[in-house]
PDB file of C-alpha atoms in Angstrom:
ATOM      1  CA  UNK A   1     -33.078 -26.044 -20.758  1.00  0.00           C
ATOM      2  CA  UNK A   2     -32.267 -27.932 -24.179  1.00  0.00           C
ATOM      3  CA  UNK A   3     -31.554 -27.002 -27.396  1.00  0.00           C
ATOM      4  CA  UNK A   4     -33.824 -28.651 -30.526  1.00  0.00           C
ATOM      5  CA  UNK A   5     -30.978 -31.353 -31.381  1.00  0.00           C
ATOM      6  CA  UNK A   6     -31.213 -32.694 -27.188  1.00  0.00           C
ATOM      7  CA  UNK A   7     -27.853 -30.568 -26.235  1.00  0.00           C
ATOM      8  CA  UNK A   8     -28.061 -28.445 -22.899  1.00  0.00           C
ATOM      9  CA  UNK A   9     -28.256 -25.139 -23.179  1.00  0.00           C
ATOM     10  CA  UNK A  10     -24.742 -23.849 -21.861  1.00  0.00           C
ATOM     11  CA  UNK A  11     -23.331 -27.594 -22.302  1.00  0.00           C
ATOM     12  CA  UNK A  12     -19.617 -27.521 -23.903  1.00  0.00           C
ATOM     13  CA  UNK A  13     -18.520 -27.527 -27.269  1.00  0.00           C
ATOM     14  CA  UNK A  14     -15.067 -27.621 -28.953  1.00  0.00           C
ATOM     15  CA  UNK A  15     -14.707 -25.755 -32.527  1.00  0.00           C
ATOM     16  CA  UNK A  16     -11.807 -26.693 -34.294  1.00  0.00           C
ATOM     17  CA  UNK A  17     -10.209 -24.712 -36.208  1.00  0.00           C
ATOM     18  CA  UNK A  18     -11.781 -21.457 -35.900  1.00  0.00           C
ATOM     19  CA  UNK A  19      -8.881 -19.971 -37.518  1.00  0.00           C
ATOM     20  CA  UNK A  20      -5.517 -21.559 -38.579  1.00  0.00           C
ATOM     21  CA  UNK A  21      -4.104 -23.611 -35.557  1.00  0.00           C
ATOM     22  CA  UNK A  22      -7.017 -21.777 -33.142  1.00  0.00           C
ATOM     23  CA  UNK A  23      -9.567 -24.131 -31.402  1.00  0.00           C
ATOM     24  CA  UNK A  24     -12.801 -22.675 -29.754  1.00  0.00           C
ATOM     25  CA  UNK A  25     -14.199 -24.241 -26.724  1.00  0.00           C
ATOM     26  CA  UNK A  26     -17.147 -23.280 -25.573  1.00  0.00           C
ATOM     27  CA  UNK A  27     -18.833 -23.387 -22.455  1.00  0.00           C
ATOM     28  CA  UNK A  28     -21.786 -21.675 -20.718  1.00  0.00           C
ATOM     29  CA  UNK A  29     -22.027 -18.749 -23.140  1.00  0.00           C
ATOM     30  CA  UNK A  30     -17.704 -18.524 -22.744  1.00  0.00           C
ATOM     31  CA  UNK A  31     -15.151 -19.429 -24.869  1.00  0.00           C
ATOM     32  CA  UNK A  32     -11.612 -20.610 -24.221  1.00  0.00           C
ATOM     33  CA  UNK A  33      -8.934 -20.556 -27.222  1.00  0.00           C
ATOM     34  CA  UNK A  34      -6.304 -23.267 -27.841  1.00  0.00           C
ATOM     35  CA  UNK A  35      -3.676 -21.605 -29.772  1.00  0.00           C
ATOM     36  CA  UNK A  36      -1.605 -24.956 -31.220  1.00  0.00           C
ATOM     37  CA  UNK A  37       2.058 -25.153 -32.769  1.00  0.00           C
ATOM     38  CA  UNK A  38       3.043 -28.622 -33.176  1.00  0.00           C
ATOM     39  CA  UNK A  39       2.769 -30.582 -30.407  1.00  0.00           C
ATOM     40  CA  UNK A  40       2.547 -28.215 -27.810  1.00  0.00           C
ATOM     41  CA  UNK A  41      -0.534 -25.392 -26.831  1.00  0.00           C
ATOM     42  CA  UNK A  42      -1.008 -21.789 -25.332  1.00  0.00           C
ATOM     43  CA  UNK A  43      -4.922 -21.658 -23.406  1.00  0.00           C
ATOM     44  CA  UNK A  44      -6.524 -18.323 -23.762  1.00  0.00           C
ATOM     45  CA  UNK A  45      -8.712 -17.990 -20.663  1.00  0.00           C
ATOM     46  CA  UNK A  46     -10.107 -20.545 -18.116  1.00  0.00           C
ATOM     47  CA  UNK A  47     -13.652 -20.415 -18.021  1.00  0.00           C
ATOM     48  CA  UNK A  48     -15.190 -21.942 -15.243  1.00  0.00           C
ATOM     49  CA  UNK A  49     -14.022 -24.699 -12.595  1.00  0.00           C
ATOM     50  CA  UNK A  50     -16.453 -27.518 -14.497  1.00  0.00           C
ATOM     51  CA  UNK A  51     -15.059 -26.276 -18.097  1.00  0.00           C
ATOM     52  CA  UNK A  52     -11.689 -28.604 -16.642  1.00  0.00           C
ATOM     53  CA  UNK A  53     -13.367 -31.835 -17.405  1.00  0.00           C
ATOM     54  CA  UNK A  54     -14.181 -30.515 -21.110  1.00  0.00           C
ATOM     55  CA  UNK A  55     -10.514 -29.071 -22.410  1.00  0.00           C
ATOM     56  CA  UNK A  56      -9.627 -32.473 -21.180  1.00  0.00           C
ATOM     57  CA  UNK A  57     -12.478 -33.825 -23.473  1.00  0.00           C
ATOM     58  CA  UNK A  58     -11.196 -31.245 -25.747  1.00  0.00           C
ATOM     59  CA  UNK A  59      -6.968 -31.985 -26.151  1.00  0.00           C
ATOM     60  CA  UNK A  60      -7.549 -35.678 -26.209  1.00  0.00           C
ATOM     61  CA  UNK A  61      -9.978 -34.932 -29.772  1.00  0.00           C
ATOM     62  CA  UNK A  62      -7.037 -32.972 -30.801  1.00  0.00           C
ATOM     63  CA  UNK A  63      -4.583 -35.106 -29.706  1.00  0.00           C
ATOM     64  CA  UNK A  64      -2.875 -32.915 -27.545  1.00  0.00           C
ATOM     65  CA  UNK A  65      -1.963 -34.089 -24.192  1.00  0.00           C
ATOM     66  CA  UNK A  66      -2.269 -31.599 -21.242  1.00  0.00           C
ATOM     67  CA  UNK A  67       1.144 -31.932 -20.494  1.00  0.00           C
ATOM     68  CA  UNK A  68       2.002 -29.879 -23.242  1.00  0.00           C
ATOM     69  CA  UNK A  69       0.255 -27.338 -22.113  1.00  0.00           C
ATOM     70  CA  UNK A  70       3.256 -24.251 -22.292  1.00  0.00           C
ATOM     71  CA  UNK A  71       1.275 -21.651 -20.205  1.00  0.00           C
ATOM     72  CA  UNK A  72      -2.111 -19.928 -19.480  1.00  0.00           C
ATOM     73  CA  UNK A  73      -2.953 -16.584 -20.461  1.00  0.00           C
ATOM     74  CA  UNK A  74      -6.025 -14.700 -19.406  1.00  0.00           C
ATOM     75  CA  UNK A  75      -7.618 -11.855 -21.038  1.00  0.00           C
ATOM     76  CA  UNK A  76      -8.557 -10.205 -17.879  1.00  0.00           C
ATOM     77  CA  UNK A  77      -9.244 -11.346 -14.310  1.00  0.00           C
ATOM     78  CA  UNK A  78     -13.084 -11.957 -14.176  1.00  0.00           C
ATOM     79  CA  UNK A  79     -14.313 -15.085 -12.157  1.00  0.00           C
ATOM     80  CA  UNK A  80     -15.603 -16.197 -15.550  1.00  0.00           C
ATOM     81  CA  UNK A  81     -11.888 -16.576 -16.908  1.00  0.00           C
ATOM     82  CA  UNK A  82     -10.089 -17.003 -14.014  1.00  0.00           C
ATOM     83  CA  UNK A  83     -12.098 -20.590 -13.621  1.00  0.00           C
ATOM     84  CA  UNK A  84      -9.940 -23.471 -13.341  1.00  0.00           C
ATOM     85  CA  UNK A  85      -6.206 -21.467 -13.470  1.00  0.00           C
ATOM     86  CA  UNK A  86      -5.303 -22.379  -9.887  1.00  0.00           C
ATOM     87  CA  UNK A  87      -6.300 -26.331 -10.450  1.00  0.00           C
ATOM     88  CA  UNK A  88      -4.228 -26.438 -13.625  1.00  0.00           C
ATOM     89  CA  UNK A  89      -1.314 -24.517 -11.671  1.00  0.00           C
ATOM     90  CA  UNK A  90      -1.879 -27.081  -8.709  1.00  0.00           C
ATOM     91  CA  UNK A  91      -2.233 -30.716 -11.199  1.00  0.00           C
ATOM     92  CA  UNK A  92      -0.240 -29.191 -14.117  1.00  0.00           C
ATOM     93  CA  UNK A  93       2.572 -26.367 -12.857  1.00  0.00           C
ATOM     94  CA  UNK A  94       1.357 -24.887 -16.112  1.00  0.00           C
ATOM     95  CA  UNK A  95       2.602 -20.817 -15.763  1.00  0.00           C
ATOM     96  CA  UNK A  96      -0.404 -18.333 -15.793  1.00  0.00           C
ATOM     97  CA  UNK A  97       0.044 -14.919 -17.445  1.00  0.00           C
ATOM     98  CA  UNK A  98      -2.262 -11.664 -16.319  1.00  0.00           C
ATOM     99  CA  UNK A  99      -1.277  -8.283 -16.251  1.00  0.00           C
ATOM    100  CA  UNK A 100      -0.329  -6.232 -13.446  1.00  0.00           C
ATOM    101  CA  UNK A 101      -3.983  -4.812 -13.201  1.00  0.00           C
ATOM    102  CA  UNK A 102      -5.479  -7.472 -13.413  1.00  0.00           C
ATOM    103  CA  UNK A 103      -3.288  -9.406 -10.707  1.00  0.00           C
ATOM    104  CA  UNK A 104      -5.217  -8.802  -8.118  1.00  0.00           C
ATOM    105  CA  UNK A 105      -8.499  -9.268  -9.454  1.00  0.00           C
ATOM    106  CA  UNK A 106      -7.090 -12.621 -10.402  1.00  0.00           C
ATOM    107  CA  UNK A 107      -6.455 -13.522  -6.748  1.00  0.00           C
ATOM    108  CA  UNK A 108      -9.940 -12.322  -5.824  1.00  0.00           C
ATOM    109  CA  UNK A 109     -12.050 -12.715  -9.039  1.00  0.00           C
ATOM    110  CA  UNK A 110     -15.657 -11.730  -7.267  1.00  0.00           C
ATOM    111  CA  UNK A 111     -14.213  -8.461  -6.255  1.00  0.00           C
ATOM    112  CA  UNK A 112     -14.427  -6.480  -9.389  1.00  0.00           C
ATOM    113  CA  UNK A 113     -15.674  -2.930  -9.789  1.00  0.00           C
ATOM    114  CA  UNK A 114     -18.425  -2.102 -12.224  1.00  0.00           C
ATOM    115  CA  UNK A 115     -21.092   0.621 -12.863  1.00  0.00           C
ATOM    116  CA  UNK A 116     -23.980  -0.593 -12.249  1.00  0.00           C
ATOM    117  CA  UNK A 117     -25.590  -3.807  -9.611  1.00  0.00           C
ATOM    118  CA  UNK A 118     -25.916  -6.831 -11.833  1.00  0.00           C
ATOM    119  CA  UNK A 119     -29.001  -8.167 -10.438  1.00  0.00           C
ATOM    120  CA  UNK A 120     -31.446  -5.743 -12.422  1.00  0.00           C
ATOM    121  CA  UNK A 121     -30.579  -7.056 -15.283  1.00  0.00           C
ATOM    122  CA  UNK A 122     -32.321 -10.244 -15.626  1.00  0.00           C
ATOM    123  CA  UNK A 123     -35.405  -8.192 -14.735  1.00  0.00           C
ATOM    124  CA  UNK A 124     -34.534  -5.920 -17.475  1.00  0.00           C
ATOM    125  CA  UNK A 125     -32.999  -8.310 -20.118  1.00  0.00           C
ATOM    126  CA  UNK A 126     -35.109 -11.389 -19.803  1.00  0.00           C
ATOM    127  CA  UNK A 127     -32.726 -12.775 -22.875  1.00  0.00           C
ATOM    128  CA  UNK A 128     -29.894 -13.037 -19.951  1.00  0.00           C
ATOM    129  CA  UNK A 129     -31.484 -16.034 -17.908  1.00  0.00           C
ATOM    130  CA  UNK A 130     -29.648 -18.897 -20.431  1.00  0.00           C
ATOM    131  CA  UNK A 131     -26.089 -17.244 -19.762  1.00  0.00           C
ATOM    132  CA  UNK A 132     -27.065 -16.853 -16.068  1.00  0.00           C
ATOM    133  CA  UNK A 133     -28.149 -20.612 -15.110  1.00  0.00           C
ATOM    134  CA  UNK A 134     -25.460 -21.733 -17.504  1.00  0.00           C
ATOM    135  CA  UNK A 135     -22.747 -20.291 -15.712  1.00  0.00           C
ATOM    136  CA  UNK A 136     -24.562 -21.059 -12.423  1.00  0.00           C
ATOM    137  CA  UNK A 137     -24.156 -24.844 -13.820  1.00  0.00           C
ATOM    138  CA  UNK A 138     -20.989 -24.503 -14.615  1.00  0.00           C
ATOM    139  CA  UNK A 139     -19.453 -23.330 -11.608  1.00  0.00           C
ATOM    140  CA  UNK A 140     -19.746 -20.273 -11.643  1.00  0.00           C
ATOM    141  CA  UNK A 141     -20.018 -19.548  -7.571  1.00  0.00           C
ATOM    142  CA  UNK A 142     -17.066 -21.640  -6.804  1.00  0.00           C
ATOM    143  CA  UNK A 143     -13.761 -20.087  -8.637  1.00  0.00           C
ATOM    144  CA  UNK A 144     -10.707 -20.187  -6.868  1.00  0.00           C
ATOM    145  CA  UNK A 145      -8.627 -17.243  -7.512  1.00  0.00           C
ATOM    146  CA  UNK A 146      -5.051 -17.757  -8.689  1.00  0.00           C
ATOM    147  CA  UNK A 147      -2.475 -16.010  -7.317  1.00  0.00           C
ATOM    148  CA  UNK A 148       0.833 -17.688  -8.610  1.00  0.00           C
ATOM    149  CA  UNK A 149       1.054 -15.713 -11.453  1.00  0.00           C
ATOM    150  CA  UNK A 150       3.299 -13.879 -14.624  1.00  0.00           C
ATOM    151  CA  UNK A 151       2.787 -10.692 -15.416  1.00  0.00           C
ATOM    152  CA  UNK A 152       1.850 -10.201 -18.969  1.00  0.00           C
ATOM    153  CA  UNK A 153       3.525  -6.707 -20.752  1.00  0.00           C
ATOM    154  CA  UNK A 154       1.074  -4.098 -21.505  1.00  0.00           C
ATOM    155  CA  UNK A 155       2.699  -4.939 -25.471  1.00  0.00           C
ATOM    156  CA  UNK A 156       5.117  -7.407 -27.085  1.00  0.00           C
ATOM    157  CA  UNK A 157       5.099 -10.951 -28.471  1.00  0.00           C
ATOM    158  CA  UNK A 158       4.973 -14.172 -26.187  1.00  0.00           C
ATOM    159  CA  UNK A 159       6.982 -16.772 -25.910  1.00  0.00           C
ATOM    160  CA  UNK A 160       4.374 -19.312 -26.184  1.00  0.00           C
ATOM    161  CA  UNK A 161       2.617 -21.468 -29.079  1.00  0.00           C
ATOM    162  CA  UNK A 162       1.000 -19.476 -31.452  1.00  0.00           C
ATOM    163  CA  UNK A 163       3.353 -16.111 -30.447  1.00  0.00           C
ATOM    164  CA  UNK A 164       0.358 -14.349 -29.424  1.00  0.00           C
ATOM    165  CA  UNK A 165       1.099 -10.353 -28.739  1.00  0.00           C
ATOM    166  CA  UNK A 166      -0.077  -8.679 -26.275  1.00  0.00           C
ATOM    167  CA  UNK A 167      -3.201  -5.761 -26.949  1.00  0.00           C
ATOM    168  CA  UNK A 168      -3.709  -3.661 -24.002  1.00  0.00           C
ATOM    169  CA  UNK A 169      -7.192  -2.314 -23.884  1.00  0.00           C
ATOM    170  CA  UNK A 170      -8.422  -1.424 -20.560  1.00  0.00           C
ATOM    171  CA  UNK A 171     -11.718  -0.666 -19.399  1.00  0.00           C
ATOM    172  CA  UNK A 172     -13.779  -3.578 -18.958  1.00  0.00           C
ATOM    173  CA  UNK A 173     -10.977  -4.499 -16.032  1.00  0.00           C
ATOM    174  CA  UNK A 174      -7.961  -1.656 -15.684  1.00  0.00           C
ATOM    175  CA  UNK A 175      -5.521  -4.785 -16.478  1.00  0.00           C
ATOM    176  CA  UNK A 176      -7.219  -6.456 -19.792  1.00  0.00           C
ATOM    177  CA  UNK A 177      -5.696  -7.531 -22.531  1.00  0.00           C
ATOM    178  CA  UNK A 178      -6.873  -8.822 -26.165  1.00  0.00           C
ATOM    179  CA  UNK A 179      -4.400 -11.218 -28.024  1.00  0.00           C
ATOM    180  CA  UNK A 180      -3.237 -10.119 -31.503  1.00  0.00           C
ATOM    181  CA  UNK A 181      -2.372 -13.698 -33.894  1.00  0.00           C
ATOM    182  CA  UNK A 182      -0.522 -11.350 -37.021  1.00  0.00           C
ATOM    183  CA  UNK A 183       0.088 -13.742 -39.285  1.00  0.00           C
ATOM    184  CA  UNK A 184      -3.524 -14.638 -38.885  1.00  0.00           C
ATOM    185  CA  UNK A 185      -5.461 -11.369 -39.034  1.00  0.00           C
ATOM    186  CA  UNK A 186      -6.760 -12.437 -35.567  1.00  0.00           C
ATOM    187  CA  UNK A 187      -7.784 -10.815 -32.367  1.00  0.00           C
ATOM    188  CA  UNK A 188      -8.825 -12.337 -29.613  1.00  0.00           C
ATOM    189  CA  UNK A 189     -10.535  -9.695 -28.123  1.00  0.00           C
ATOM    190  CA  UNK A 190     -11.546 -11.240 -24.325  1.00  0.00           C
ATOM    191  CA  UNK A 191     -14.375  -9.117 -23.044  1.00  0.00           C
ATOM    192  CA  UNK A 192     -12.817  -5.835 -24.560  1.00  0.00           C
ATOM    193  CA  UNK A 193     -15.380  -6.651 -27.249  1.00  0.00           C
ATOM    194  CA  UNK A 194     -18.064  -9.177 -27.562  1.00  0.00           C
ATOM    195  CA  UNK A 195     -20.510 -10.718 -29.602  1.00  0.00           C
ATOM    196  CA  UNK A 196     -22.915 -11.470 -26.756  1.00  0.00           C
ATOM    197  CA  UNK A 197     -23.540  -9.658 -23.797  1.00  0.00           C
ATOM    198  CA  UNK A 198     -24.035 -12.360 -21.535  1.00  0.00           C
ATOM    199  CA  UNK A 199     -25.764  -9.436 -18.622  1.00  0.00           C
ATOM    200  CA  UNK A 200     -28.212  -8.623 -21.788  1.00  0.00           C
ATOM    201  CA  UNK A 201     -28.186 -11.908 -23.997  1.00  0.00           C
ATOM    202  CA  UNK A 202     -28.187  -9.885 -26.597  1.00  0.00           C
ATOM    203  CA  UNK A 203     -25.944 -10.467 -30.136  1.00  0.00           C
ATOM    204  CA  UNK A 204     -23.976  -8.390 -31.684  1.00  0.00           C
ATOM    205  CA  UNK A 205     -20.810  -6.574 -31.796  1.00  0.00           C
ATOM    206  CA  UNK A 206     -20.281  -4.105 -28.514  1.00  0.00           C
ATOM    207  CA  UNK A 207     -18.721  -3.725 -25.469  1.00  0.00           C
ATOM    208  CA  UNK A 208     -20.190  -5.612 -22.115  1.00  0.00           C
ATOM    209  CA  UNK A 209     -22.625  -3.952 -19.669  1.00  0.00           C
ATOM    210  CA  UNK A 210     -22.007  -2.087 -16.240  1.00  0.00           C
ATOM    211  CA  UNK A 211     -22.863  -5.075 -14.344  1.00  0.00           C
ATOM    212  CA  UNK A 212     -19.581  -6.077 -15.178  1.00  0.00           C
ATOM    213  CA  UNK A 213     -17.484  -3.450 -16.742  1.00  0.00           C
ATOM    214  CA  UNK A 214     -15.106  -1.344 -14.434  1.00  0.00           C
ATOM    215  CA  UNK A 215     -15.298   2.001 -16.940  1.00  0.00           C
ATOM    216  CA  UNK A 216     -17.471   1.883 -20.436  1.00  0.00           C
ATOM    217  CA  UNK A 217     -15.443   5.602 -21.451  1.00  0.00           C
ATOM    218  CA  UNK A 218     -12.490   3.725 -21.108  1.00  0.00           C
ATOM    219  CA  UNK A 219     -13.781   0.698 -22.735  1.00  0.00           C
ATOM    220  CA  UNK A 220     -14.963   2.249 -25.733  1.00  0.00           C
ATOM    221  CA  UNK A 221     -11.872   4.620 -26.034  1.00  0.00           C
ATOM    222  CA  UNK A 222     -10.189   1.349 -26.378  1.00  0.00           C
ATOM    223  CA  UNK A 223     -12.357   0.393 -29.043  1.00  0.00           C
ATOM    224  CA  UNK A 224      -9.629   2.131 -31.104  1.00  0.00           C
ATOM    225  CA  UNK A 225      -7.048   0.273 -30.162  1.00  0.00           C
ATOM    226  CA  UNK A 226      -9.233  -2.863 -31.409  1.00  0.00           C
ATOM    227  CA  UNK A 227      -9.626  -0.986 -34.609  1.00  0.00           C
ATOM    228  CA  UNK A 228      -6.346   0.216 -35.239  1.00  0.00           C
ATOM    229  CA  UNK A 229      -4.913  -3.767 -34.979  1.00  0.00           C
ATOM    230  CA  UNK A 230      -6.489  -4.358 -38.515  1.00  0.00           C
ATOM    231  CA  UNK A 231      -7.611  -7.625 -37.519  1.00  0.00           C
ATOM    232  CA  UNK A 232      -9.665  -9.448 -40.056  1.00  0.00           C
ATOM    233  CA  UNK A 233     -11.297 -11.934 -37.616  1.00  0.00           C
ATOM    234  CA  UNK A 234     -12.022 -10.855 -33.664  1.00  0.00           C
ATOM    235  CA  UNK A 235     -12.801 -14.392 -31.433  1.00  0.00           C
ATOM    236  CA  UNK A 236     -14.583 -12.693 -28.262  1.00  0.00           C
ATOM    237  CA  UNK A 237     -15.059 -13.942 -24.637  1.00  0.00           C
ATOM    238  CA  UNK A 238     -18.719 -14.385 -25.297  1.00  0.00           C
ATOM    239  CA  UNK A 239     -20.041 -15.147 -28.425  1.00  0.00           C
ATOM    240  CA  UNK A 240     -19.180 -16.414 -31.804  1.00  0.00           C
ATOM    241  CA  UNK A 241     -16.262 -15.355 -33.847  1.00  0.00           C
ATOM    242  CA  UNK A 242     -16.535 -12.238 -36.472  1.00  0.00           C
ATOM    243  CA  UNK A 243     -15.093 -12.125 -39.531  1.00  0.00           C
ATOM    244  CA  UNK A 244     -16.521  -8.878 -41.136  1.00  0.00           C
ATOM    245  CA  UNK A 245     -12.923  -6.753 -39.573  1.00  0.00           C
ATOM    246  CA  UNK A 246     -12.502  -4.838 -36.642  1.00  0.00           C
ATOM    247  CA  UNK A 247     -13.578  -1.609 -38.042  1.00  0.00           C
ATOM    248  CA  UNK A 248     -17.223  -3.135 -38.533  1.00  0.00           C
ATOM    249  CA  UNK A 249     -17.327  -4.917 -34.958  1.00  0.00           C
ATOM    250  CA  UNK A 250     -15.773  -1.150 -33.483  1.00  0.00           C
ATOM    251  CA  UNK A 251     -18.597   1.059 -35.516  1.00  0.00           C
ATOM    252  CA  UNK A 252     -21.169  -1.540 -33.714  1.00  0.00           C
ATOM    253  CA  UNK A 253     -19.675  -1.270 -30.567  1.00  0.00           C
ATOM    254  CA  UNK A 254     -19.718   2.371 -30.558  1.00  0.00           C
ATOM    255  CA  UNK A 255     -23.647   2.636 -32.423  1.00  0.00           C
ATOM    256  CA  UNK A 256     -24.452   0.284 -29.474  1.00  0.00           C
ATOM    257  CA  UNK A 257     -22.821   2.143 -26.701  1.00  0.00           C
ATOM    258  CA  UNK A 258     -22.767   1.075 -23.131  1.00  0.00           C
ATOM    259  CA  UNK A 259     -25.517  -0.141 -21.151  1.00  0.00           C
TER     260      UNK A 259
END
């Protein structure tokens, strides 16, 4: 499956400077973000096993060295965000951070609580097929859990490049966290709010379907936290950046509701 320009659907794509100092690496409809400060950098989320090579190429393109990676922050412990984290630990010795509520999930990223079986979604939502195929090609069934982690606090600023502030947004998982870049009015939302639900293939600011969400009511409640950040730009775990402000994104997500 390819796009009209010849790029395979779900192939890695680097978008430099989505906001100053932040670069987006998209692979198989899933986003990682590189927070750069001088020569040092932080990675937010680790996508899939096959994203590792794409990350190395992206770092080279941005004139970054892999050994200057100071930490990987996981917004949550699902397989499509844990990805190559264990490989980074083994090869680089880089610390991996995750909230205590998702520590067990990061070690066992397929053992997640959800409200509905995911297997009916491709039948109900045929537009989910490209994300499913892309994720499988990216190694979605071969993710190794990561056990050697440092725990994220529920709030506070991390001593990592980019100086991200932890924003606790449970619901998608019970330890889900976003990261606020206050000086850039930007919130990395993880899967607390996305602009493409891969389980439905439907664009728009929304919470993720119950096929992968532990508690949709809690996820909807966490939208208040997102709105309260006053962020101008939202960078989600799936989908394109949202540049119309947190309040508008939250209003859209509430209108769509749970699924």
